[in-house]
Coordinates of C-alpha atoms in Angstrom, one line a residue:
X37 CA -10.4 144.6 98.8
X38 CA -11.4 147.1 96.1
X39 CA -7.8 148.4 95.7
X40 CA -6.4 144.8 95.6
X41 CA -8.9 143.8 92.9
X42 CA -8.2 146.8 90.7
X43 CA -4.4 146.4 91.2
X44 CA -4.5 142.7 90.2
X45 CA -6.7 143.4 87.2
X46 CA -4.4 146.3 86.1
X47 CA -1.3 144.1 86.5
X48 CA -2.9 141.3 84.4
X49 CA -3.7 143.8 81.7
X50 CA -0.2 145.2 81.8
X51 CA 1.4 141.8 81.5
X52 CA -0.8 140.8 78.6
X53 CA -0.1 143.8 76.4
X54 CA 2.7 143.5 73.9
X55 CA 5.6 145.9 74.2
X56 CA 7.5 147.7 71.5
X57 CA 10.4 145.4 71.9
X58 CA 8.1 142.4 71.5
X59 CA 6.8 143.7 68.2
X60 CA 10.3 144.5 67.1
X61 CA 11.3 141.0 68.1
X62 CA 8.7 139.7 65.8
X63 CA 10.3 141.6 63.0
X64 CA 13.8 140.4 64.1
X65 CA 12.8 136.8 64.2
X66 CA 11.3 137.2 60.7
X67 CA 14.6 138.6 59.5
X68 CA 16.3 135.4 60.4
X69 CA 13.8 133.6 58.2
X70 CA 11.4 132.3 60.9
X71 CA 7.8 133.0 60.7
X72 CA 6.1 132.9 64.2
X73 CA 2.7 132.6 62.6
X74 CA 3.0 129.4 60.6
X75 CA 6.7 128.6 60.6
X76 CA 7.2 129.4 56.9
X77 CA 10.6 130.7 55.7
X78 CA 10.5 133.5 53.1
X79 CA 13.1 134.2 50.5
X80 CA 13.5 137.8 51.6
X81 CA 13.8 136.8 55.3
X82 CA 10.9 139.0 56.4
X83 CA 7.3 138.3 57.6
X84 CA 4.6 139.4 55.2
X85 CA 3.2 142.8 56.0
X86 CA -0.4 141.5 56.1
X87 CA 0.3 138.8 58.6
X88 CA 2.2 141.3 60.8
X89 CA -0.8 143.6 60.8
X90 CA -3.1 140.7 61.5
X91 CA -1.0 139.8 64.5
X92 CA -1.1 143.3 65.8
X93 CA -4.8 143.6 65.4
X94 CA -5.3 140.3 67.3
X95 CA -3.2 141.7 70.2
X96 CA -5.2 145.0 70.1
X97 CA -8.5 143.1 70.3
X98 CA -7.2 141.1 73.2
X99 CA -6.2 144.3 75.0
X100 CA -9.7 145.8 74.4
X101 CA -11.3 142.7 75.8
X102 CA -9.1 142.9 78.9
X103 CA -10.0 146.5 79.2
X104 CA -13.7 145.8 79.1
X105 CA -13.4 143.0 81.6
X106 CA -11.3 145.3 83.9
X107 CA -14.0 148.1 83.7
X108 CA -16.8 145.7 84.3
X109 CA -15.1 144.2 87.3
X110 CA -14.2 147.6 88.6
X111 CA -17.7 148.8 88.3
X112 CA -19.2 145.8 90.1
X113 CA -16.6 146.2 92.9
X114 CA -17.5 149.9 93.3
X115 CA -21.2 149.1 93.5
X116 CA -20.6 146.4 96.1
X117 CA -18.3 148.7 98.1
X118 CA -20.9 151.5 98.0
X119 CA -23.7 149.2 99.1
X120 CA -21.7 147.9 102.0
X121 CA -20.6 151.4 102.9
X122 CA -24.3 152.6 103.0
X123 CA -25.3 149.6 105.1
X124 CA -22.4 150.2 107.6
X125 CA -23.1 153.9 107.8
X126 CA -26.8 153.2 108.4
X127 CA -26.1 150.8 111.2
X128 CA -23.9 153.4 113.0
X129 CA -25.6 155.0 116.0
X130 CA -24.9 158.7 116.5
X131 CA -23.6 159.8 119.8
X132 CA -26.3 161.0 122.2
X133 CA -26.6 164.8 122.4
X134 CA -28.2 166.0 125.6
X135 CA -31.0 168.6 125.3
X136 CA -30.1 172.1 126.3
X137 CA -33.0 172.7 128.7
X138 CA -33.6 169.2 129.9
X139 CA -32.4 167.8 133.3
X140 CA -29.6 165.3 133.2
X141 CA -30.6 161.7 132.5
X142 CA -29.4 158.5 134.0
X143 CA -27.7 155.8 131.9
X144 CA -30.9 153.7 132.0
X145 CA -33.0 156.6 130.9
X146 CA -30.6 157.4 128.1
X147 CA -30.7 153.8 126.8
X148 CA -34.5 153.8 127.0
X149 CA -34.7 157.1 125.1
X150 CA -32.4 155.8 122.4
X151 CA -34.5 152.7 122.1
X152 CA -37.7 154.8 121.7
X153 CA -36.0 157.0 119.0
X154 CA -34.7 154.0 117.2
X155 CA -38.1 152.2 117.2
X156 CA -39.7 155.0 115.2
X157 CA -36.8 156.1 113.0
X158 CA -34.4 153.1 112.9
X159 CA -36.7 151.1 110.6
X160 CA -37.6 154.0 108.3
X161 CA -35.5 155.8 105.7
X162 CA -31.8 156.2 106.5
X163 CA -30.1 159.4 105.5
X164 CA -26.5 159.1 104.5
X165 CA -23.9 161.2 102.7
X166 CA -24.7 160.9 99.0
X167 CA -24.2 163.0 95.9
X168 CA -26.8 163.4 93.2
X169 CA -26.4 161.0 90.3
X170 CA -26.2 163.6 87.6
X171 CA -23.4 165.5 89.5
X172 CA -21.4 162.3 89.3
X173 CA -22.3 161.6 85.7
X174 CA -21.4 165.1 84.5
X175 CA -17.8 164.4 85.5
X176 CA -17.7 162.0 82.5
X177 CA -17.0 163.9 79.3
X178 CA -19.4 161.7 77.3
X179 CA -22.4 162.5 79.6
X180 CA -21.5 166.2 79.8
X181 CA -21.6 166.3 76.0
X182 CA -25.3 165.4 76.1
X183 CA -25.9 168.3 78.4
X184 CA -24.0 170.5 75.9
X185 CA -26.3 169.2 73.2
X186 CA -29.4 170.4 75.1
X187 CA -27.8 173.9 75.5
X188 CA -27.1 174.0 71.7
X189 CA -30.8 173.1 71.1
X190 CA -31.8 176.0 73.4
X191 CA -29.6 178.3 71.4
X192 CA -31.3 177.2 68.2
X193 CA -34.7 177.8 69.7
X194 CA -33.7 181.3 70.6
X195 CA -32.2 182.0 67.1
X196 CA -35.2 180.7 65.3
X197 CA -37.5 182.8 67.4
X198 CA -35.5 185.9 66.9
X199 CA -35.2 185.3 63.1
X200 CA -38.9 184.7 62.7
X201 CA -39.8 187.8 64.7
X202 CA -37.4 189.9 62.7
X203 CA -38.9 188.6 59.4
X204 CA -42.5 189.2 60.6
X205 CA -42.1 192.4 62.5
X206 CA -39.0 193.9 60.9
X207 CA -37.3 194.2 64.3
X208 CA -36.2 192.1 67.2
X209 CA -39.1 191.3 69.5
X210 CA -37.7 190.6 73.0
X211 CA -40.9 190.7 75.1
X212 CA -41.6 187.6 77.1
X213 CA -45.3 188.1 77.3
X214 CA -46.0 184.4 78.0
X215 CA -43.8 184.4 81.0
X216 CA -45.3 187.7 82.2
X217 CA -48.7 186.2 81.9
X218 CA -48.1 182.8 83.6
X219 CA -46.3 184.4 86.6
X220 CA -49.0 187.2 87.0
X221 CA -50.1 188.5 90.4
X222 CA -46.8 187.5 91.9
X223 CA -47.0 189.8 95.0
X224 CA -50.3 188.1 96.0
X225 CA -48.6 184.8 95.5
X226 CA -45.8 185.7 97.9
X227 CA -48.3 187.0 100.5
X228 CA -50.3 183.7 100.2
X229 CA -47.1 181.6 100.6
X230 CA -46.0 183.5 103.7
X231 CA -49.4 183.0 105.4
X232 CA -49.3 179.3 104.5
X233 CA -45.7 178.9 105.8
X234 CA -46.4 180.7 109.1
X235 CA -49.5 178.6 109.7
X236 CA -47.5 175.4 109.2
X237 CA -44.8 176.7 111.4
X238 CA -47.1 177.5 114.3
X239 CA -50.1 175.1 114.2
X240 CA -48.6 171.6 113.9
X241 CA -45.7 172.3 116.2
X242 CA -48.0 173.9 118.9
X243 CA -50.5 171.1 118.7
X244 CA -47.9 168.4 119.1
X245 CA -46.1 170.3 121.9
X246 CA -49.4 170.7 123.8
X247 CA -50.4 167.1 123.3
X248 CA -47.0 165.6 124.2
X249 CA -46.6 167.8 127.3
X250 CA -50.0 166.9 128.8
X251 CA -50.5 163.3 127.5
X252 CA -48.9 161.6 130.5
X253 CA -50.6 163.9 133.0
X254 CA -54.1 163.6 131.6
X255 CA -56.5 161.0 132.9
X256 CA -58.3 160.8 129.6
X257 CA -55.3 160.3 127.3
X258 CA -57.4 158.8 124.5
X259 CA -60.0 161.7 124.5
X260 CA -57.1 164.2 124.7
X261 CA -55.5 162.6 121.6
X262 CA -58.7 162.5 119.7
X263 CA -59.4 166.1 120.4
X264 CA -56.0 167.4 119.3
X265 CA -55.9 164.9 116.4
X266 CA -59.3 166.3 115.2
X267 CA -57.9 169.8 115.4
X268 CA -54.9 168.8 113.3
X269 CA -57.1 167.2 110.7
X270 CA -59.3 170.3 110.7
X271 CA -56.3 172.5 110.1
X272 CA -55.0 170.2 107.3
X273 CA -58.4 170.2 105.6
X274 CA -59.4 173.9 106.1
X275 CA -56.3 175.8 106.9
X276 CA -54.0 174.2 104.3
X277 CA -56.5 172.5 102.1
X278 CA -59.4 174.9 101.5
X279 CA -58.1 178.4 102.1
X280 CA -55.1 178.4 99.6
X281 CA -57.4 176.8 97.0
X282 CA -60.0 179.4 97.6
X283 CA -57.5 182.2 97.2
X284 CA -56.2 180.8 94.0
X285 CA -59.7 180.3 92.5
X286 CA -61.1 183.6 93.8
X287 CA -58.3 185.7 92.4
X288 CA -58.0 183.7 89.1
X289 CA -54.3 183.1 89.4
X290 CA -52.5 182.3 86.1
X291 CA -51.0 178.8 85.6
X292 CA -47.5 179.2 87.0
X293 CA -48.7 181.2 90.0
X294 CA -51.2 178.5 90.7
X295 CA -48.6 175.8 90.5
X296 CA -46.4 177.7 93.1
X297 CA -49.3 177.9 95.6
X298 CA -50.8 174.4 95.0
X299 CA -47.5 172.6 95.0
X300 CA -46.4 174.4 98.2
X301 CA -49.8 173.5 99.7
X302 CA -49.3 169.8 99.0
X303 CA -45.6 169.9 100.1
X304 CA -46.4 171.6 103.4
X305 CA -49.3 169.2 104.1
X306 CA -47.0 166.2 103.5
X307 CA -44.3 167.8 105.8
X308 CA -46.8 168.5 108.6
X309 CA -48.1 164.9 108.4
X310 CA -44.5 163.5 108.5
X311 CA -43.7 165.6 111.6
X312 CA -46.7 164.4 113.5
X313 CA -46.3 160.8 112.2
X314 CA -42.6 160.5 113.3
X315 CA -42.9 162.0 116.7
X316 CA -46.2 160.7 118.1
X317 CA -45.1 157.0 118.3
X318 CA -42.2 158.0 120.5
X319 CA -44.5 159.6 123.1
X320 CA -46.9 156.7 122.9
X321 CA -44.1 154.2 123.4
X322 CA -42.9 156.1 126.5
X323 CA -46.4 156.2 127.9
X324 CA -46.7 152.4 127.6
X325 CA -43.7 151.9 129.8
X326 CA -45.2 152.4 133.3
X327 CA -41.9 151.9 135.1
X328 CA -40.1 154.6 133.1
X329 CA -39.5 157.9 134.7
X330 CA -37.9 159.5 131.6
X331 CA -39.2 163.1 131.0
X332 CA -41.1 163.8 127.9
X333 CA -39.2 167.0 127.0
X334 CA -36.4 165.2 125.2
X335 CA -38.9 163.6 122.9
X336 CA -40.3 167.0 121.8
X337 CA -38.2 168.3 118.9
X338 CA -36.7 171.7 119.1
X339 CA -38.3 174.4 117.1
X340 CA -35.0 174.9 115.1
X341 CA -35.2 171.2 114.0
X342 CA -38.7 171.7 112.7
X343 CA -37.8 174.9 110.9
X344 CA -34.9 173.2 109.2
X345 CA -37.2 170.3 108.2
X346 CA -39.7 172.7 106.6
X347 CA -36.9 174.0 104.2
X348 CA -35.0 170.7 103.8
X349 CA -35.4 168.9 100.5
X350 CA -37.0 165.9 102.0
X351 CA -40.5 164.9 103.2
X352 CA -39.4 162.5 105.9
X353 CA -38.8 164.1 109.3
X354 CA -35.7 163.4 111.4
X355 CA -34.3 165.3 114.3
X356 CA -30.9 165.4 112.7
X357 CA -29.7 164.9 109.1
X358 CA -26.2 164.3 107.8
X359 CA -24.7 167.7 107.1
X360 CA -21.8 168.9 104.9
X361 CA -19.1 171.0 106.5
X362 CA -19.2 174.0 104.1
X363 CA -21.6 175.7 101.7
X364 CA -20.3 176.0 98.1
X365 CA -22.0 179.3 97.0
X366 CA -20.7 178.9 93.5
X367 CA -22.5 175.6 93.2
X368 CA -25.7 177.2 94.5
X369 CA -25.4 180.0 92.0
X370 CA -24.9 177.6 89.1
X371 CA -27.9 175.5 90.1
X372 CA -30.2 178.6 90.4
X373 CA -29.0 179.8 87.0
X374 CA -29.7 176.4 85.5
X375 CA -33.3 176.6 86.9
X376 CA -33.7 180.0 85.2
X377 CA -32.3 178.6 82.0
X378 CA -34.8 175.7 82.1
X379 CA -37.6 178.2 82.6
X380 CA -36.6 180.1 79.4
X381 CA -36.1 176.7 77.7
X382 CA -39.7 175.8 78.5
X383 CA -40.8 179.2 77.3
X384 CA -39.3 178.7 73.8
X385 CA -40.6 175.1 73.7
X386 CA -44.1 176.3 74.1
X387 CA -43.7 179.3 71.8
X388 CA -42.1 177.4 69.0
X389 CA -43.7 173.9 69.2
X390 CA -47.0 174.1 71.1
X391 CA -48.8 177.4 70.8
X392 CA -48.7 177.7 66.9
X393 CA -50.0 174.1 66.6
X394 CA -52.8 174.1 69.1
X395 CA -54.0 177.6 68.3
X396 CA -54.9 176.5 64.8
X397 CA -56.1 172.9 65.6
X398 CA -58.4 174.1 68.3
X399 CA -60.4 176.2 65.9
X400 CA -61.0 173.2 63.5
X401 CA -63.7 170.5 63.6
X402 CA -62.7 167.3 65.3
X403 CA -61.0 164.8 62.9
X404 CA -59.5 161.5 63.9
X405 CA -56.5 161.8 61.6
X406 CA -55.7 165.3 62.8
X407 CA -56.0 164.1 66.4
X408 CA -53.6 161.2 65.9
X409 CA -51.1 163.5 64.1
X410 CA -51.5 166.0 66.9
X411 CA -50.6 163.4 69.5
X412 CA -47.4 162.3 67.7
X413 CA -46.5 165.9 67.0
X414 CA -46.8 166.6 70.7
X415 CA -44.3 163.9 71.7
X416 CA -41.2 166.1 71.2
X417 CA -42.4 169.1 73.3
X418 CA -43.8 166.7 75.8
X419 CA -40.5 164.9 76.2
X420 CA -38.6 168.2 76.4
X421 CA -41.0 169.4 79.1
X422 CA -40.5 166.2 81.0
X423 CA -36.7 166.5 80.9
X424 CA -36.8 170.1 81.8
X425 CA -39.1 169.5 84.8
X426 CA -36.9 166.7 86.0
X427 CA -33.7 168.6 85.6
X428 CA -34.9 172.0 86.9
X429 CA -36.7 170.7 90.0
X430 CA -35.4 167.3 91.1
X431 CA -31.8 168.1 90.3
X432 CA -31.1 171.8 90.3
X433 CA -33.7 173.3 92.7
X434 CA -33.4 170.5 95.3
X435 CA -29.6 170.5 95.1
X436 CA -29.5 174.3 95.5
X437 CA -31.5 174.2 98.7
X438 CA -29.6 171.1 99.9
X439 CA -26.3 173.0 99.4
X440 CA -27.6 176.1 101.2
X441 CA -28.7 174.0 104.1
X442 CA -25.7 171.7 104.0
X443 CA -28.0 168.8 103.5
X444 CA -25.8 165.8 102.6
X445 CA -28.2 163.2 101.3
X446 CA -28.7 164.2 97.7
X447 CA -30.4 161.1 96.4
X448 CA -33.5 162.9 95.1
X449 CA -33.8 160.5 92.2
X450 CA -32.1 157.3 90.9
X451 CA -31.2 156.1 87.4
X452 CA -34.8 156.0 86.2
X453 CA -33.7 156.3 82.6
X454 CA -32.2 152.7 82.9
X455 CA -35.5 151.2 84.1
X456 CA -36.7 148.1 82.3
X457 CA -40.1 148.2 84.2
X458 CA -42.6 150.8 85.2
X459 CA -42.5 149.5 88.7
X460 CA -38.8 150.5 88.9
X461 CA -39.5 153.8 87.1
X462 CA -42.1 154.8 89.7
X463 CA -39.6 154.0 92.5
X464 CA -36.7 155.9 91.0
X465 CA -38.2 158.9 89.1
X466 CA -39.0 161.0 92.3
X467 CA -37.4 159.4 95.4
X468 CA -38.5 162.3 97.6
X469 CA -42.3 161.7 97.0
X470 CA -41.9 158.0 96.7
X471 CA -40.4 157.7 100.2
X472 CA -43.3 159.6 101.7
X473 CA -45.9 157.4 99.8
X474 CA -44.0 154.2 100.7
X475 CA -43.6 154.9 104.5
X476 CA -46.7 156.8 105.3
X477 CA -49.3 155.3 102.9
X478 CA -48.1 151.8 101.8
X479 CA -46.3 150.7 105.0
X480 CA -48.9 152.2 107.4
X481 CA -51.7 150.5 105.4
X482 CA -49.9 147.2 105.7
X483 CA -49.4 147.8 109.4
X484 CA -53.1 148.5 109.9
X485 CA -54.1 145.5 107.7
X486 CA -51.5 143.3 109.4
X487 CA -49.8 142.8 106.0
X488 CA -52.7 140.9 104.4
X489 CA -53.6 143.2 101.5
X490 CA -50.5 144.3 99.7
X491 CA -52.3 144.7 96.4
X492 CA -54.8 147.0 98.1
X493 CA -52.0 149.0 99.5
X494 CA -50.4 149.4 96.1
X495 CA -53.8 150.4 94.7
X496 CA -54.2 153.0 97.5
X497 CA -50.8 154.5 96.6
X498 CA -51.7 154.8 92.9
X499 CA -55.1 156.3 93.7
X500 CA -53.8 158.9 96.1
X501 CA -51.0 159.9 93.6
X502 CA -53.5 160.1 90.7
X503 CA -56.0 162.1 92.7
X504 CA -53.4 164.6 93.9
X505 CA -51.9 165.0 90.4
X506 CA -55.3 165.6 88.9
X507 CA -56.2 168.0 91.7
X508 CA -53.1 170.1 91.0
X509 CA -53.8 170.2 87.2
X510 CA -57.5 171.0 87.7
X511 CA -56.9 173.9 90.0
X512 CA -53.9 175.3 88.0
X513 CA -55.6 175.0 84.5
X514 CA -59.0 176.0 85.7
X515 CA -60.9 173.0 84.3
X516 CA -61.4 169.3 85.3
X517 CA -60.2 167.0 82.5
X518 CA -59.1 163.7 84.0
X519 CA -56.6 162.6 81.3
X520 CA -53.7 162.2 83.8
X521 CA -56.0 160.4 86.3
X522 CA -57.0 157.9 83.6
X523 CA -53.4 157.4 82.6
X524 CA -52.4 156.8 86.2
X525 CA -55.2 154.5 87.1
X526 CA -55.6 152.6 83.9
X527 CA -52.3 152.4 82.0
X528 CA -50.1 153.1 85.0
X529 CA -51.6 150.2 87.0
X530 CA -51.6 147.9 84.0
X531 CA -47.9 148.6 83.1
X532 CA -46.9 148.3 86.7
X533 CA -48.0 144.6 86.7
X534 CA -47.1 143.8 83.0
X535 CA -43.7 145.6 83.0
X536 CA -42.6 144.3 86.4
X537 CA -39.2 143.9 87.9
X538 CA -38.6 140.5 86.4
X539 CA -38.5 142.1 83.0
X540 CA -34.8 142.6 82.1
X541 CA -32.9 143.4 79.0
X542 CA -32.6 146.3 76.7
X543 CA -35.9 145.7 74.8
X544 CA -37.9 146.4 78.0
X545 CA -36.1 149.7 78.5
X546 CA -37.0 150.6 74.9
X547 CA -40.7 149.6 75.6
X548 CA -40.6 151.8 78.7
X549 CA -39.3 154.8 76.9
X550 CA -41.8 154.3 74.0
X551 CA -44.7 154.2 76.4
X552 CA -43.4 157.2 78.3
X553 CA -43.0 159.3 75.2
X554 CA -46.4 158.4 73.9
X555 CA -48.0 159.2 77.3
X556 CA -46.3 162.6 77.3
X557 CA -47.6 163.3 73.8
X558 CA -51.2 162.4 74.9
X559 CA -51.0 164.6 77.9
X560 CA -49.6 167.7 76.1
X561 CA -52.0 167.2 73.2
X562 CA -55.3 166.8 75.2
X563 CA -54.6 169.4 77.9
X564 CA -53.5 172.0 75.3
X565 CA -56.6 171.4 73.2
X566 CA -58.8 171.7 76.2
X567 CA -57.0 174.9 77.2
X568 CA -57.8 176.5 73.9
X569 CA -61.3 175.0 73.8
X570 CA -62.1 176.7 77.1
X571 CA -61.0 180.1 75.6
X572 CA -62.5 179.8 72.1
X573 CA -65.6 177.7 73.1
X574 CA -66.7 178.5 76.6
X575 CA -69.6 176.7 78.2
X576 CA -72.8 178.7 78.0
X577 CA -75.1 176.5 80.2
X578 CA -76.4 178.1 83.4
X579 CA -76.7 174.9 85.3
X580 CA -73.5 172.9 85.1
X581 CA -75.1 169.7 86.4
X582 CA -77.7 169.6 83.6
X583 CA -75.0 170.4 81.0
X584 CA -72.8 167.6 82.3
X585 CA -75.8 165.2 82.3
X586 CA -76.5 166.0 78.7
X587 CA -72.9 165.7 77.7
X588 CA -72.3 162.3 79.5
X589 CA -75.5 160.7 78.2
X590 CA -75.3 162.1 74.7
X591 CA -71.7 161.0 74.3
X592 CA -72.4 157.5 75.5
X593 CA -75.6 157.2 73.6
X594 CA -73.8 158.4 70.5
X595 CA -70.9 156.0 70.8
X596 CA -73.0 153.0 71.7
X597 CA -75.8 153.2 69.2
X598 CA -75.1 155.8 66.5
X599 CA -71.5 155.1 65.4
X600 CA -72.7 153.5 62.2
X601 CA -74.9 156.5 61.2
X602 CA -72.3 158.6 59.4
X603 CA -74.6 161.5 58.8
X604 CA -75.6 161.7 62.4
X605 CA -72.0 161.2 63.4
X606 CA -70.9 164.3 61.4
X607 CA -73.6 166.4 62.9
X608 CA -72.6 165.4 66.4
X609 CA -68.9 165.9 65.9
X610 CA -69.5 169.4 64.6
X611 CA -71.3 170.4 67.9
X612 CA -69.6 168.3 70.6
X613 CA -66.0 169.0 71.6
X614 CA -63.8 165.9 71.7
X615 CA -62.9 166.3 75.3
X616 CA -66.6 166.0 76.3
X617 CA -67.0 162.7 74.4
X618 CA -63.7 161.4 75.9
X619 CA -64.7 162.4 79.5
X620 CA -68.2 160.9 79.3
X621 CA -66.9 157.3 78.8
X622 CA -64.6 157.6 81.8
X623 CA -67.2 158.8 84.3
X624 CA -70.4 157.6 82.7
X625 CA -71.1 154.9 85.3
X626 CA -70.2 157.2 88.2
X627 CA -72.5 159.9 86.8
X628 CA -75.4 157.5 86.6
X629 CA -74.9 156.6 90.3
X630 CA -74.6 160.1 91.5
X631 CA -77.0 162.0 89.3
X632 CA -79.9 159.6 88.3
X633 CA -82.4 162.4 87.8
X634 CA -80.2 164.4 85.6
X635 CA -79.4 161.3 83.6
X636 CA -83.2 160.6 83.2
X637 CA -83.8 164.1 82.1
X638 CA -81.1 163.9 79.5
X639 CA -82.5 160.7 78.2
X640 CA -86.0 162.3 77.9
X641 CA -84.6 165.1 75.8
X642 CA -82.9 162.8 73.3
X643 CA -84.6 162.7 70.0
X644 CA -84.6 159.8 67.5
X645 CA -81.4 159.4 65.5
X646 CA -82.9 160.8 62.3
X647 CA -84.2 163.9 64.1
X648 CA -81.7 164.9 66.8
X649 CA -82.8 167.4 69.3
X650 CA -81.8 170.9 68.6
X651 CA -81.4 171.7 72.3
X652 CA -78.8 168.9 72.8
X653 CA -77.0 169.7 69.5
X654 CA -76.7 173.3 70.5
X655 CA -73.0 173.3 71.1
X656 CA -70.3 176.0 70.9
X657 CA -70.8 178.5 68.2

C-alpha cells in the first residue's frame, strides 16, 4: 500500500510538470501570433517576456505545491506503516525455547507456561527492533548541519580558552585541573562500583531463586514470602541504599565521582526491583493453579539472562530481548568518542561561562537586579549542559552499550523537542526511566487502588522523581538546596496540567521551550551560587538544628513583617545568604511541625525591628 501510494503521487507529480517541449511550444504558438495567456496577437508575433516568465513561475509554484503534498502524504504513510509494523511485531509470539536443564514438558504444560509468561510480560512494554531517532535524523543533511554547528562552537570555546590563557600567562595552558578535580579518587570509585555490582548480581538472584524453589513446597507460603521479601527490602535499603552513600560522604568524593556512584546506585536498585517484580507474578500464578503439574524451574530465569539485563540499556526485565546479528565496533568507537567530546564540551562551558561569573557574584552582597541578570546569563550554559547531558548519555552512551550487547530496541527517547505540552515532554525526554515509573509506580498504584485515584498516582510519580533527583544532587554537591524539588513539585506539576496534551500548535512548543530554558537558568544560577557560598561562607554553627531554626524563622519573620523597613532589610540582606531566605519559605510549615521547640527558641531570640539581635544577625564574615 505504501509503495502504491508513493508511485501514484510521483506519477501525478510527473504528469503535472511541464516539459521543455511544452515550454518551447508556448514560444512556437506565440510565434504564430497566438497568445495562450489572453488570446492577444502581437505585431512581432512573440509573447511578451514578462508574461512568459509569469507563466513559468506559476508552473513552478504548482510543482512546489505538489512536491509538498507528496512529501506530507509520504510521511503520513510511513508513520502509519511503522505503527502497524510495531503492532504486528508486538503481537507475534516467539517460538518456545526449552530450558537446558529442565525435563521435557507436555503440550498442555507448555501452553500453560506460555500463558503465565504472557500474563506478566504481554501487557507490559514490548521491545521491538528500532533505531534511535537521532541516528535516523543525522542521515538528513539539514539535521547533520546542526550537529556540525555544535562542533564549531566547541572549537570556538577551545580557541578562546587557549587565546586567553596565552595572553594572561604568556604560554599555552593545557592543564585540565577542573576535570582532574571532579573525577578525583577514581580508584576508590571503581572499587565501590564493583562491590555494588557483585552484591546486585548475587543477592536479588539468590533470594528469588530460593523463594521460587521452595514456595510450592512450603506449608507457610505467605510467611516464607514475607521473610524473603523483608530481606530483599533490607538489602535495598542498607546494602544498596545506605552503604554506597556512606562511602561517598565519608570519603568526600568530588562531584563527578559522586554522580557515578549515586547514579549507579539508583540504576541498580531500579533493575533489582524490576527483576523481582517481573518474575514473582509468574510463580504466584503457577501456584494458584492447583491442577497444574508444571515444574517451577522454567520460571526461574537463567543467570546469564540476569547478567545481560544488568548491563542492558533498559530498566524493564525480560528473559529475552530483540538482538541484532552483528556488532558494529566502528559505531561503538564513534559513540564513545562523542561521549568524551561532550565531557570536554561541558568542561569548556563551565570554564568560560560559569566559573568566572559565579566566582565574582558569590563574593558580592545580594542584590535583586544582579540576581535576575545572573539567572538570564545562566540560560545559555544551562541549555548547553542540558543538550550535552541528553546527547552524551541518552544517545551516545546507551547506544554504545546497546551496540556492544546487540540490543535492538534503541528507543531511549522520542522527539521531545517537538512537544507542545509538558506532559508529552515528560513522556518523551527519557523513555528508559519513564517506562520504569509508568509500569512499576503508576500502573501498580492503579492496580492496588483499583484504578480509582489516577491523579494520586500521577502525584506519586512526580514526588518520587523529585525526591530521587534532589537526593542525587544533595549527595553529589554536598548540601541540601531543594531548588530542583520545588521546580518539580510546583512548576512541573502546574505545567503538566496547564500545558496538557490538548495544547497543539507551534505557539505551545515555543512556550515549552521558553519555560525549559528559564528553568535551566534558574537551576544553574542557584546551585552555582550555593556551591560558592559553601566555600566562601561556610556555616559556623555547632548545632545544625538550632541554626536551621533561626534561619527559617528569621527569614519568614523578615519577609512577612519587615519588608517595608528598608534600613532593616539592608542589614538583614548583608548577613543572610539568599539561599537561606529562599529555603525558609519552602519548608517553613514543615519545620514548625517537626521542630516546634527550635522554632520557639528562635522566636524568643528575635529582637524588635529597630534593635535586631546581634546573635541572629551574626552571619558569614
